[in-house]
XYZ file of C-alpha atoms in Angstrom:
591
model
C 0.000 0.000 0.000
C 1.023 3.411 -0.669
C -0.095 5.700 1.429
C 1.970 8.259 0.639
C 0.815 8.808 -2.982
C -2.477 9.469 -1.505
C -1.492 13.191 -1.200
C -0.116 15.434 -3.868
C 2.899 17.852 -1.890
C 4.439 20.724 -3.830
C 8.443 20.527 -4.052
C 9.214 22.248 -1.348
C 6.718 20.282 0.559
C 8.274 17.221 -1.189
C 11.997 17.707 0.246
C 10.680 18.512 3.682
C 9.086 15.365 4.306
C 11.587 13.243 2.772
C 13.611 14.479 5.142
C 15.192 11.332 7.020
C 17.898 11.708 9.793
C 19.443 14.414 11.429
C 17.975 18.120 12.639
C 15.786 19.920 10.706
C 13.924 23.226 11.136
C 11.078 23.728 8.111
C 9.822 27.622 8.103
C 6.242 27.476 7.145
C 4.534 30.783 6.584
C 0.433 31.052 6.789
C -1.264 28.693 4.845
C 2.006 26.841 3.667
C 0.526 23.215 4.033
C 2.683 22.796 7.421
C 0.554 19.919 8.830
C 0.167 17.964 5.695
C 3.858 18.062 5.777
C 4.116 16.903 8.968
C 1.919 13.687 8.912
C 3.558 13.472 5.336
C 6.857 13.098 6.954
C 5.454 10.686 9.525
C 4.295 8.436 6.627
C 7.441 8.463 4.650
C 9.812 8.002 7.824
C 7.602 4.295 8.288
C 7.002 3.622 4.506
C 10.239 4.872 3.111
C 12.587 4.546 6.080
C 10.807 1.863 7.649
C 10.755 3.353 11.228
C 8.727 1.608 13.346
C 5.637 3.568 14.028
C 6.111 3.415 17.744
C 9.017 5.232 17.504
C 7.934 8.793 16.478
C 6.530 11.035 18.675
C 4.510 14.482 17.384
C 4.228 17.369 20.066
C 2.092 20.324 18.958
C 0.381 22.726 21.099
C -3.444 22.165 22.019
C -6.070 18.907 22.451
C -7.155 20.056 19.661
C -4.453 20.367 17.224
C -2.739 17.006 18.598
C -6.072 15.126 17.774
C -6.352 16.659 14.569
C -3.058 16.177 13.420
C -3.757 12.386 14.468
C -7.014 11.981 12.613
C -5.929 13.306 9.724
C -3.082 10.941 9.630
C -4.950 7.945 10.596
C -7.403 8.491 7.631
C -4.212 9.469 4.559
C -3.008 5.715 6.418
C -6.103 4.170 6.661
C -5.749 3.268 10.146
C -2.336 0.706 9.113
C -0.161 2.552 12.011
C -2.022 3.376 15.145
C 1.390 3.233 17.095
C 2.451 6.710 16.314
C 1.814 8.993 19.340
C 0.637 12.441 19.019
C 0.487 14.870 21.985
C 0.779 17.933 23.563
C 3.881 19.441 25.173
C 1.832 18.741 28.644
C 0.361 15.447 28.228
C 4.054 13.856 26.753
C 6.139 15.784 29.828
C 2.929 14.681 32.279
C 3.312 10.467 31.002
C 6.929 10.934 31.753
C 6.409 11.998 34.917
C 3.876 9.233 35.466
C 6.616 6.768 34.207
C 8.908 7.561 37.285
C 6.339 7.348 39.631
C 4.718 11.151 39.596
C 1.879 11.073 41.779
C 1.025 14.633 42.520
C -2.641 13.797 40.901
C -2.893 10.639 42.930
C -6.360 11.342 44.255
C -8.152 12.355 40.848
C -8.079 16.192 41.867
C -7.979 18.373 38.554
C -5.519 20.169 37.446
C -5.665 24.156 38.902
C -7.944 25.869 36.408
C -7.784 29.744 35.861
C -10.692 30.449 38.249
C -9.395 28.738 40.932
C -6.019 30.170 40.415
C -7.378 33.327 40.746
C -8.410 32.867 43.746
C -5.928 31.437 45.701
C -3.792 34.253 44.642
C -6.530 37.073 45.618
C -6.444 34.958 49.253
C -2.704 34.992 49.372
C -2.602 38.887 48.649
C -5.594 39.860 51.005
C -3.646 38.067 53.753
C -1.121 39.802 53.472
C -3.140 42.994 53.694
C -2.838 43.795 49.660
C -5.446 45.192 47.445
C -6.495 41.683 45.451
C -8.706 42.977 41.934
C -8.447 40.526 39.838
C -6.358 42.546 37.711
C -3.542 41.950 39.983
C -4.074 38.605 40.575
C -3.885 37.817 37.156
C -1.010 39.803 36.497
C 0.979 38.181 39.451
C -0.041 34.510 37.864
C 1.218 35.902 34.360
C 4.534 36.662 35.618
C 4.719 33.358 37.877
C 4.082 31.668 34.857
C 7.235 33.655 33.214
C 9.504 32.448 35.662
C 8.651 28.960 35.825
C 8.036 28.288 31.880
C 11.782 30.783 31.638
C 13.895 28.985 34.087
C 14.132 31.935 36.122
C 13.453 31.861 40.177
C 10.761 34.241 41.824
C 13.319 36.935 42.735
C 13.081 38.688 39.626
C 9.638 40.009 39.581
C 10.418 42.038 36.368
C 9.027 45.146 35.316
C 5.133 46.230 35.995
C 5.053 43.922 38.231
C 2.914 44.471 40.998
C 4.016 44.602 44.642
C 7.718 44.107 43.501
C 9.222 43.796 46.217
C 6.547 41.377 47.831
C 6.890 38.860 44.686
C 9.248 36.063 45.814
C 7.028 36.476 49.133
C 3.647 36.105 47.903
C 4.988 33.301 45.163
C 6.518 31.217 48.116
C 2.953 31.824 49.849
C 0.943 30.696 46.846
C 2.924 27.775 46.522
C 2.375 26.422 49.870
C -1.057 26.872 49.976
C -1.147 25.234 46.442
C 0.698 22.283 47.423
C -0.905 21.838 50.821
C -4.866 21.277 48.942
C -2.983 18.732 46.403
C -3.381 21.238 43.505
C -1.115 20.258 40.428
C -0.734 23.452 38.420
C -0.047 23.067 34.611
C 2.857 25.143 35.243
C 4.520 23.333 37.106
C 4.764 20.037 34.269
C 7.376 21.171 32.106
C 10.115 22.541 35.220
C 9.169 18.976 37.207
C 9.738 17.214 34.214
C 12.753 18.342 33.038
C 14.500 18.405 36.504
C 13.543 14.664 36.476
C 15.118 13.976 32.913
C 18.256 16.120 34.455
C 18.340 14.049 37.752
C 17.700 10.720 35.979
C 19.782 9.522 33.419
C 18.547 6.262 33.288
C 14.740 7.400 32.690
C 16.271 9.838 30.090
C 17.929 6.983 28.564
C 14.351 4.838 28.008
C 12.709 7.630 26.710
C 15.335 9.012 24.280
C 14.765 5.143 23.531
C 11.232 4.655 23.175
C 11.112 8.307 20.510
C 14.289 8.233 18.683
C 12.145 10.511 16.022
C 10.504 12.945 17.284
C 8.739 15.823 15.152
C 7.858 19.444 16.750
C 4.773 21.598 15.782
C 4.320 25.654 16.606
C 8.223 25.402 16.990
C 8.293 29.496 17.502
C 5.918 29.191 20.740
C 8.042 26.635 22.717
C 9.398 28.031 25.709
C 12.613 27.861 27.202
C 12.053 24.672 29.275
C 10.005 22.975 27.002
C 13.227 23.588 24.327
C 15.330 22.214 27.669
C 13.186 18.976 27.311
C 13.217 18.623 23.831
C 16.696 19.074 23.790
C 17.435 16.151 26.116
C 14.585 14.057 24.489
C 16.836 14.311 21.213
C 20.106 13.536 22.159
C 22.456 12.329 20.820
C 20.844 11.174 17.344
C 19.257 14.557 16.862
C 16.720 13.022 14.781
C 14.793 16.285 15.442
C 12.440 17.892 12.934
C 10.459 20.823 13.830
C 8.173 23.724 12.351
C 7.355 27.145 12.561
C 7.301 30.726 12.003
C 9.302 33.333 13.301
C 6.813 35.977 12.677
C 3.980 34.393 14.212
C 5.993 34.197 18.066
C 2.901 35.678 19.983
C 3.464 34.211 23.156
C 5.802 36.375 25.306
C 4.133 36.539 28.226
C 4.647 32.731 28.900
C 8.760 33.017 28.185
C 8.035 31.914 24.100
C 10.632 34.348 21.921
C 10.995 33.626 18.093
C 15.120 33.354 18.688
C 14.313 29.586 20.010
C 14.765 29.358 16.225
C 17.626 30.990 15.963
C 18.798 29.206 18.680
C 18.183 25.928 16.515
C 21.166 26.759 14.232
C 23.288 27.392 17.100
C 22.359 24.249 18.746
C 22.618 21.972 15.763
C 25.338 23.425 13.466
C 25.091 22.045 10.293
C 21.210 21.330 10.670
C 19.116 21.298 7.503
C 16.692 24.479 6.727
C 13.933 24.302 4.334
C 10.961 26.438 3.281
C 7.635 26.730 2.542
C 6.557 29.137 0.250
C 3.451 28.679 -1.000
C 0.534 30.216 0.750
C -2.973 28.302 -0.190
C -4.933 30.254 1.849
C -4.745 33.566 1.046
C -5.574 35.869 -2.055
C -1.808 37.533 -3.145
C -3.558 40.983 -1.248
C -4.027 40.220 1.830
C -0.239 38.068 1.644
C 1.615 41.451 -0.102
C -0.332 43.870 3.275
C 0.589 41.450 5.510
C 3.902 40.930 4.958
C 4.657 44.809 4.561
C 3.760 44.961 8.174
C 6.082 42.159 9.143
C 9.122 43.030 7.334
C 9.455 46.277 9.470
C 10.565 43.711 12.208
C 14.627 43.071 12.423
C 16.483 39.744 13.273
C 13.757 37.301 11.307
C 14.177 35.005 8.773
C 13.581 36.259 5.607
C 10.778 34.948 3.919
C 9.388 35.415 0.289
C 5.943 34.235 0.277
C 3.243 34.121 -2.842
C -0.127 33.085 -3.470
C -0.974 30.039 -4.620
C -3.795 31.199 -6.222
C -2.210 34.471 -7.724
C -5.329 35.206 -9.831
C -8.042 35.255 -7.594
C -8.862 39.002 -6.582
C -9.380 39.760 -2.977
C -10.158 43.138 -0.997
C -7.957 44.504 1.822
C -10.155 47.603 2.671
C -8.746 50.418 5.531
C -11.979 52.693 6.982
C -11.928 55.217 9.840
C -14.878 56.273 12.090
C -15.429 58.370 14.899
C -15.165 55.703 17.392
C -16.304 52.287 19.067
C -20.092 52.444 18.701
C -19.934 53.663 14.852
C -17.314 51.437 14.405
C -19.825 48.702 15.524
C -22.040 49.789 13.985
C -20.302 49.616 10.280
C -19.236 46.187 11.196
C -22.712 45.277 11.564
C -24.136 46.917 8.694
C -21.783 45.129 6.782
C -22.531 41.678 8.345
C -26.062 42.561 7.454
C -25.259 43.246 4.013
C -23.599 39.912 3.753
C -26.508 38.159 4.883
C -29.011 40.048 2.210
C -26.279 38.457 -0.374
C -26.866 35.364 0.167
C -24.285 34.379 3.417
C -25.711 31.884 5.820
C -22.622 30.752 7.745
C -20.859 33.222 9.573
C -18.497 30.946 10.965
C -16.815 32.008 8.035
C -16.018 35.683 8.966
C -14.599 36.828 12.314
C -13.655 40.171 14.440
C -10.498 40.057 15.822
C -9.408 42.444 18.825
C -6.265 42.768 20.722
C -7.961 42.120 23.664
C -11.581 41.724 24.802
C -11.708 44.982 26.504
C -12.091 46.198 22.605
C -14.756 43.346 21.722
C -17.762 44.790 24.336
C -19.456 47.631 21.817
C -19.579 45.334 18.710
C -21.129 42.066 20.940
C -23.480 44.374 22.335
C -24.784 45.297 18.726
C -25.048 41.698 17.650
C -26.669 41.167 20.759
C -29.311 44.142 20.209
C -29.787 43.152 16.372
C -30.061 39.043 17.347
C -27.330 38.268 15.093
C -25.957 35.265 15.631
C -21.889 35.560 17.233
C -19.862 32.554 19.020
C -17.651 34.099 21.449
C -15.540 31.609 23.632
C -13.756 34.319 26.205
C -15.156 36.957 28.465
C -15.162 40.281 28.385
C -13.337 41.428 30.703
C -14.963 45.321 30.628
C -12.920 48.245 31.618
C -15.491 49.210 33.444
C -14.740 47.206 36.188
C -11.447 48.140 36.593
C -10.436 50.758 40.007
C -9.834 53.433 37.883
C -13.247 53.381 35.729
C -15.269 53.001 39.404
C -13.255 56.148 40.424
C -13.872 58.229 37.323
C -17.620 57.544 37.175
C -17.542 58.226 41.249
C -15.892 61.394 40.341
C -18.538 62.030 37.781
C -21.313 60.963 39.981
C -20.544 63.194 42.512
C -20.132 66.092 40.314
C -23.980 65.602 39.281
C -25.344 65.171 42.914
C -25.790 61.332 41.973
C -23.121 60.053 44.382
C -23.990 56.488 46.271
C -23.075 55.994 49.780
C -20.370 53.775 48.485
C -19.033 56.540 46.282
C -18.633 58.526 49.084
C -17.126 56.567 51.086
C -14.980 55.700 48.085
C -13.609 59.139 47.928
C -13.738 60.702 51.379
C -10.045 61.006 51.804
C -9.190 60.932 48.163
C -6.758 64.174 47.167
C -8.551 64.550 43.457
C -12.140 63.700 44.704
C -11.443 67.248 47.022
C -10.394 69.358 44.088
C -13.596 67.776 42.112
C -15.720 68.806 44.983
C -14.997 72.114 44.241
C -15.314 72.500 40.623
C -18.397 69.942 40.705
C -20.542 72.816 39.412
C -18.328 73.598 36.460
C -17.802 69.459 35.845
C -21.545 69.274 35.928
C -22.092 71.635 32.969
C -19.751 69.841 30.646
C -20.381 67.239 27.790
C -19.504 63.924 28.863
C -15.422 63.585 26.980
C -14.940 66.891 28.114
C -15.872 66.222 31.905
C -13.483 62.821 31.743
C -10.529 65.088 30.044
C -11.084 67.781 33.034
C -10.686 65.386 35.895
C -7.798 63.320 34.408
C -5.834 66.287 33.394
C -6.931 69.644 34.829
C -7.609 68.355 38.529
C -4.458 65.447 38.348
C -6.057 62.231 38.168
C -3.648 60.682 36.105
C -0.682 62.580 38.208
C -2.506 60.551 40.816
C -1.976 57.189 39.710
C 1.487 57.765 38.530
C 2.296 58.614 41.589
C 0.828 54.988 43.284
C 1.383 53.217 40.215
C 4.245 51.222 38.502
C 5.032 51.678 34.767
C 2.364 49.103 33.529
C -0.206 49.273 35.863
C -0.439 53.467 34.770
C -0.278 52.296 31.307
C -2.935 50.438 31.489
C -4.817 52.709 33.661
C -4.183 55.455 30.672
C -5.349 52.832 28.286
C -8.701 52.437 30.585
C -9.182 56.471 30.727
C -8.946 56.983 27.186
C -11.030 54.268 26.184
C -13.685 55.756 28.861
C -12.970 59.499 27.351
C -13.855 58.071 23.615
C -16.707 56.136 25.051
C -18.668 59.323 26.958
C -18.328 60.920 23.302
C -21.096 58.989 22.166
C -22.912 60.299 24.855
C -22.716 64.061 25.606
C -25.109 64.310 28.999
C -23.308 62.884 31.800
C -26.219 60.801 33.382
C -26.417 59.339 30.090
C -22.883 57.931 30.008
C -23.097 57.303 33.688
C -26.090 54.550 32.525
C -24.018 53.100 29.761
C -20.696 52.594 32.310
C -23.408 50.456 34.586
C -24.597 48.821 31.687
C -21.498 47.769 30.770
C -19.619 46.750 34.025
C -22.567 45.154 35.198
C -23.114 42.650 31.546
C -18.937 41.988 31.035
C -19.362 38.808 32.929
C -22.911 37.669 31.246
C -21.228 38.238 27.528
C -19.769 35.200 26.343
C -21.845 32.604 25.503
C -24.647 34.552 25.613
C -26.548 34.247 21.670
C -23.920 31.958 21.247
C -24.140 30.107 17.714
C -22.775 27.805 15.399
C -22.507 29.366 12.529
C -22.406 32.175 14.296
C -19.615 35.564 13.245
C -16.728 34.614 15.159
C -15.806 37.229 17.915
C -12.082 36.171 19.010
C -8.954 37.446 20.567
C -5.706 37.269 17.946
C -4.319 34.980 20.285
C -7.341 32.817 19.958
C -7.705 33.094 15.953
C -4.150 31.882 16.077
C -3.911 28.515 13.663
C -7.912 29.399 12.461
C -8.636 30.779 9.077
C -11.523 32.851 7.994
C -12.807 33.762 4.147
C -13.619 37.121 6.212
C -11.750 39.151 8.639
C -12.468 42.402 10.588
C -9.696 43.851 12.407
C -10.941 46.808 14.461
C -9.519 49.151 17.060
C -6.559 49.608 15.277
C -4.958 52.653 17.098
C -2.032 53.401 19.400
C -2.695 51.902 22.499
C -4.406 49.356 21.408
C -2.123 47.321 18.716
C 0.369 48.075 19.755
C -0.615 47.673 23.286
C -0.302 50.765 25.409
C 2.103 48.487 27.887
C 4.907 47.866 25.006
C 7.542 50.039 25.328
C 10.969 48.130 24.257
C 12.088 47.409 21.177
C 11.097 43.706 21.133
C 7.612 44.331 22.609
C 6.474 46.073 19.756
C 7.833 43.688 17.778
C 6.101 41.088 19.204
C 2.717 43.075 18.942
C 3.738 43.578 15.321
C 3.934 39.950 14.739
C 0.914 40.011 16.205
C -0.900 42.195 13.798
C 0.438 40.214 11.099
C -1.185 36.863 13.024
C -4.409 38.354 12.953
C -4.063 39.942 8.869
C -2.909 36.336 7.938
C -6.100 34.556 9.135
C -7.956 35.788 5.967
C -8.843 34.078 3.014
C -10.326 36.415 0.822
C -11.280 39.339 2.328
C -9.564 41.675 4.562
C -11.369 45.145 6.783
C -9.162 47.075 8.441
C -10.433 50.279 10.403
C -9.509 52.564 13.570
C -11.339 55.447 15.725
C -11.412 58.886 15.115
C -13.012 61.855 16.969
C -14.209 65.025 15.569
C -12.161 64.664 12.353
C -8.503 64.072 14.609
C -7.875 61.070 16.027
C -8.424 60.533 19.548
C -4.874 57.948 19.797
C -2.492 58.032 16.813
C -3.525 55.518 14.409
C -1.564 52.318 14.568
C 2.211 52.256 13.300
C 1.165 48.761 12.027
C -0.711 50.537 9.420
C 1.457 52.802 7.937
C 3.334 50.270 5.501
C -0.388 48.663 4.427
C -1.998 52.171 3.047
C 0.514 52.839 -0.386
C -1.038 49.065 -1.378
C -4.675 49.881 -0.454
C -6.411 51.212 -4.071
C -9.413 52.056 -2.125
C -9.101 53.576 1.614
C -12.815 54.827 2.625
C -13.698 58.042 4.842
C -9.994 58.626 5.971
């Protein structure tokens, strides 16, 4: 039988998974036909090479993407090797530990899920007498995470952190309590498993054994101690082959960098580089935008890239409205017009936001309207956040509408005093002028500096200028004042909610990552929001670059770019990203 005739590979596609011994790295760009080349490779290595299937081990990223990858290669093989073993970077590290004994699970408790994370780490900080918003929380977590995916121990807190100095202390205190109610964190997998490989030799030995192939997916988004483990796993035959893309490396914040592949040619000299060129998902203009926004990036790999379909016409479109809610409402106009055509599954087109703080005026629309959406996250609303509840205390008070908790939110607050005194000035303004006055003319934002660290005031900026372009829908105070409620008090009720199959995708970039869409709307696109407001150093913006680029690449066909404006200047520079994109665009509306 030959199963690998089955499937029809370009050359470069060919040469990749004919690849036989030795280290490989294969950069496949969007759409390049990556995981056909990967069970490709797995069928050649047994039919060609005659490994033994039980000797190759895939590692890839999600449930998901492990169980397709294995489906898809059980069907090209009709079923003839089941002993191939496809995983994830946890479940392969968590059977090892099993192997030597690892019982940290022993009495069927569930791995620590975000939730409950949460909260042990709010208990931790409000024992030791700390404000505990979830903000925080999840910011301390984030970092934690850092360390332990980095190598790197709890003294370096790193910058933004919160309660610096307090980090190693409330880690130490998180941990006990963690390992005290038998809690196995999924953090904790990769650093327990690859001190155990380090410690054991012989263990090592039966594993490196057992996978003498092994094959790497989403090579870019490995952290350093999952690179530790496959590193160790591969020695000494080095029978390593593994894929990715430098410019899609989105995952900073858990210790992932794109020079892990740089770091390939370092660690294997002489290892063999191919590429794949040929994109066969998207039309040649939304690959020529896309990778004008990329190639502003240094240190990459340089990539030419082309359509494989390079006569097929596509839109990339760039539009500008005043803000949120008419951006919103565009979006759904043109959702609407879509449907009127003839489109009856919109789990074909998607809206793609930095982060769901963007996501909460365009759900509410589709919500109002009973379009059908399929959100997975939650919004997590600004309007929750300390500084929101201050600003629409301050504004509360300053229309005789303040709640017993407002005052006693304010009493001894040094800006809430200066407020008090110009209430009946505040009180006659529109609602964006009333939000500029109190962060600016009476020091709000001097305020928060001052009890702030760099990106905890970032993001508090972020939150105020959201807010200010927000009450400009809304001129009367009382009337923003109801929207802020509105909004705080749905955030948590969003997802799900109208929730449908073939619903319009609302997603995170982070989320879209590895998805594909014949549709794509990327809103929001301003300073502050891609790139974040929080990235300041060179490779930040980089990485939010890459990220941009992530979220352009998920298109098939069509392409919608837009950002917010207000009163014909825009309210936060519109996104560097951008600027490269607009000499290709034949057709930029209302700009």
């Amino acid at each position: 039988m030959k199963v690998s005739d089955k499937i029809s590979l370009n050359k470069e596609q060919e040469e990749a998974a004919m690849h036989h011994q030795g280290p490989c790295m294969l950069l496949a760009g969007p759409g390049s036909g990556k995981t056909t080349v990967l069970t490709q490779r797995v069928v050649r290595l047994i039919t060609r090479h005659l490994v033994p299937p039980g000797q190759i081990l895939v590692i890839t990223y999600t449930r998901a993407a492990a169980e397709e990858m294995q489906q898809r290669f059980l069907r090209i093989t009709d079923h003839a090797f089941p002993g191939v073993t496809f995983g994830t970077f946890h479940a392969v590290f968590y059977k090892i530990l099993q192997s030597a004994g690892f019982e940290e699970n022993r009495e069927g408790r569930k791995f620590l899920q975000r939730a409950d994370a949460l909260r042990l780490m709010k208990e931790v900080l409000e024992e030791a007498g700390q404000e505990s918003t979830g903000d925080i929380a999840e910011r301390l977590l984030e970092r934690m995470s850092y360390c332990k995916n980095s190598t790197i121990d709890f003294t370096a807190s790193g910058p933004g952190t919160p309660y610096a100095a307090m980090f190693p202390a409330i880690c130490e205190a998180y941990e006990r309590r963690r390992k005290e109610r038998f809690l196995p964190g999924y953090d904790d997998i990769a650093p327990d498993c690859l001190k155990l490989l380090s410690d054991n030799r012989e263990l090592l030995s039966m594993w490196r054994a057992r996978f003498p192939y092994l094959l790497v997916d989403e090579y870019q988004d490995v952290c350093p101690v999952q690179n530790e483990i496959v590193r160790l796993l591969a020695a000494p035959k080095n029978n390593l082959f593994v894929v990715g893309d430098d410019d899609q490396s989105i995952y900073g914040f858990r210790g992932a960098s794109p020079q892990v592949m740089r770091r390939f040619m370092r660690d294997y000299p002489g290892a063999k580089v191919l590429y794949l060129t040929d994109n066969y998902r998207s039309v040649p203009a939304v690959i020529d935008a896309s990778l004008k926004v990329v190639e502003k990036n240094r240190d990459r790999f340089t990539k030419k890239l082309r359509s494989a379909t390079p006569h097929v016409e596509g839109l990339v479109t760039l539009r500008a409205y005043e803000g949120a809610r008419e951006e919103a409402e565009a979006i759904l106009k043109e959702l609407g017009r879509m449907k009127e055509g003839g489109q009856t599954d919109f789990s074909r087109v998607a809206v793609l936001f930095r982060t769901t703080a963007y996501a909460g005026e365009l759900v509410r629309k589709l919500q109002n309207a009973g379009f059908p959406y399929h959100m997975q996250e939650r919004i997590k609303s600004i309007y929750s956040t300390h500084p929101a509840r201050e600003m629409c205390a301050f504004l509360r008070a300053a229309t005789g509408a303040a709640t017993r908790e407002d005052l006693a939110r304010l009493k001894h607050h040094p800006v809430f005093c200066a407020a008090e005194k110009k209430s009946a000035l505040i009180g006659t303004l529109k609602s964006a002028l009333a939000v500029s006055y109190i962060r600016r003319a009476l020091g709000y934002e001097k305020y928060l500096q001052e009890r702030l660290t760099g990106s905890a005031y970032a993001k508090s900026l972020q939150t105020l200028g959201i807010m200010q372009e927000d009450a400009a829908g809304y001129p009367e105070i009382r009337a923003f004042l109801l929207v802020c409620e509105e909004r705080e008090a749905v955030s948590e009720q969003t997802a799900g909610t109208h929730s449908k199959k073939d619903g319009v995708r609302i997603r995170t970039i982070h989320a879209a990552k590895g998805l594909e869409y014949d549709t794509v709307f990327l809103p929001a696109l301003n300073e502050g929001a891609l790139p974040d407001l929080r990235a300041r150093e060179e490779s930040q913006i980089a990485e939010e670059r890459r990220m941009m680029y992530v979220a352009m690449t998920r298109a098939r066909q069509e392409l919608h770019l837009s950002f917010h404006r207000q009163g014909g200047r825009v309210v936060r520079p519109v996104s560097r990203f951008l600027a490269p994109v607009m000499p290709l665009l034949s057709k930029s509306e209302d700009l």
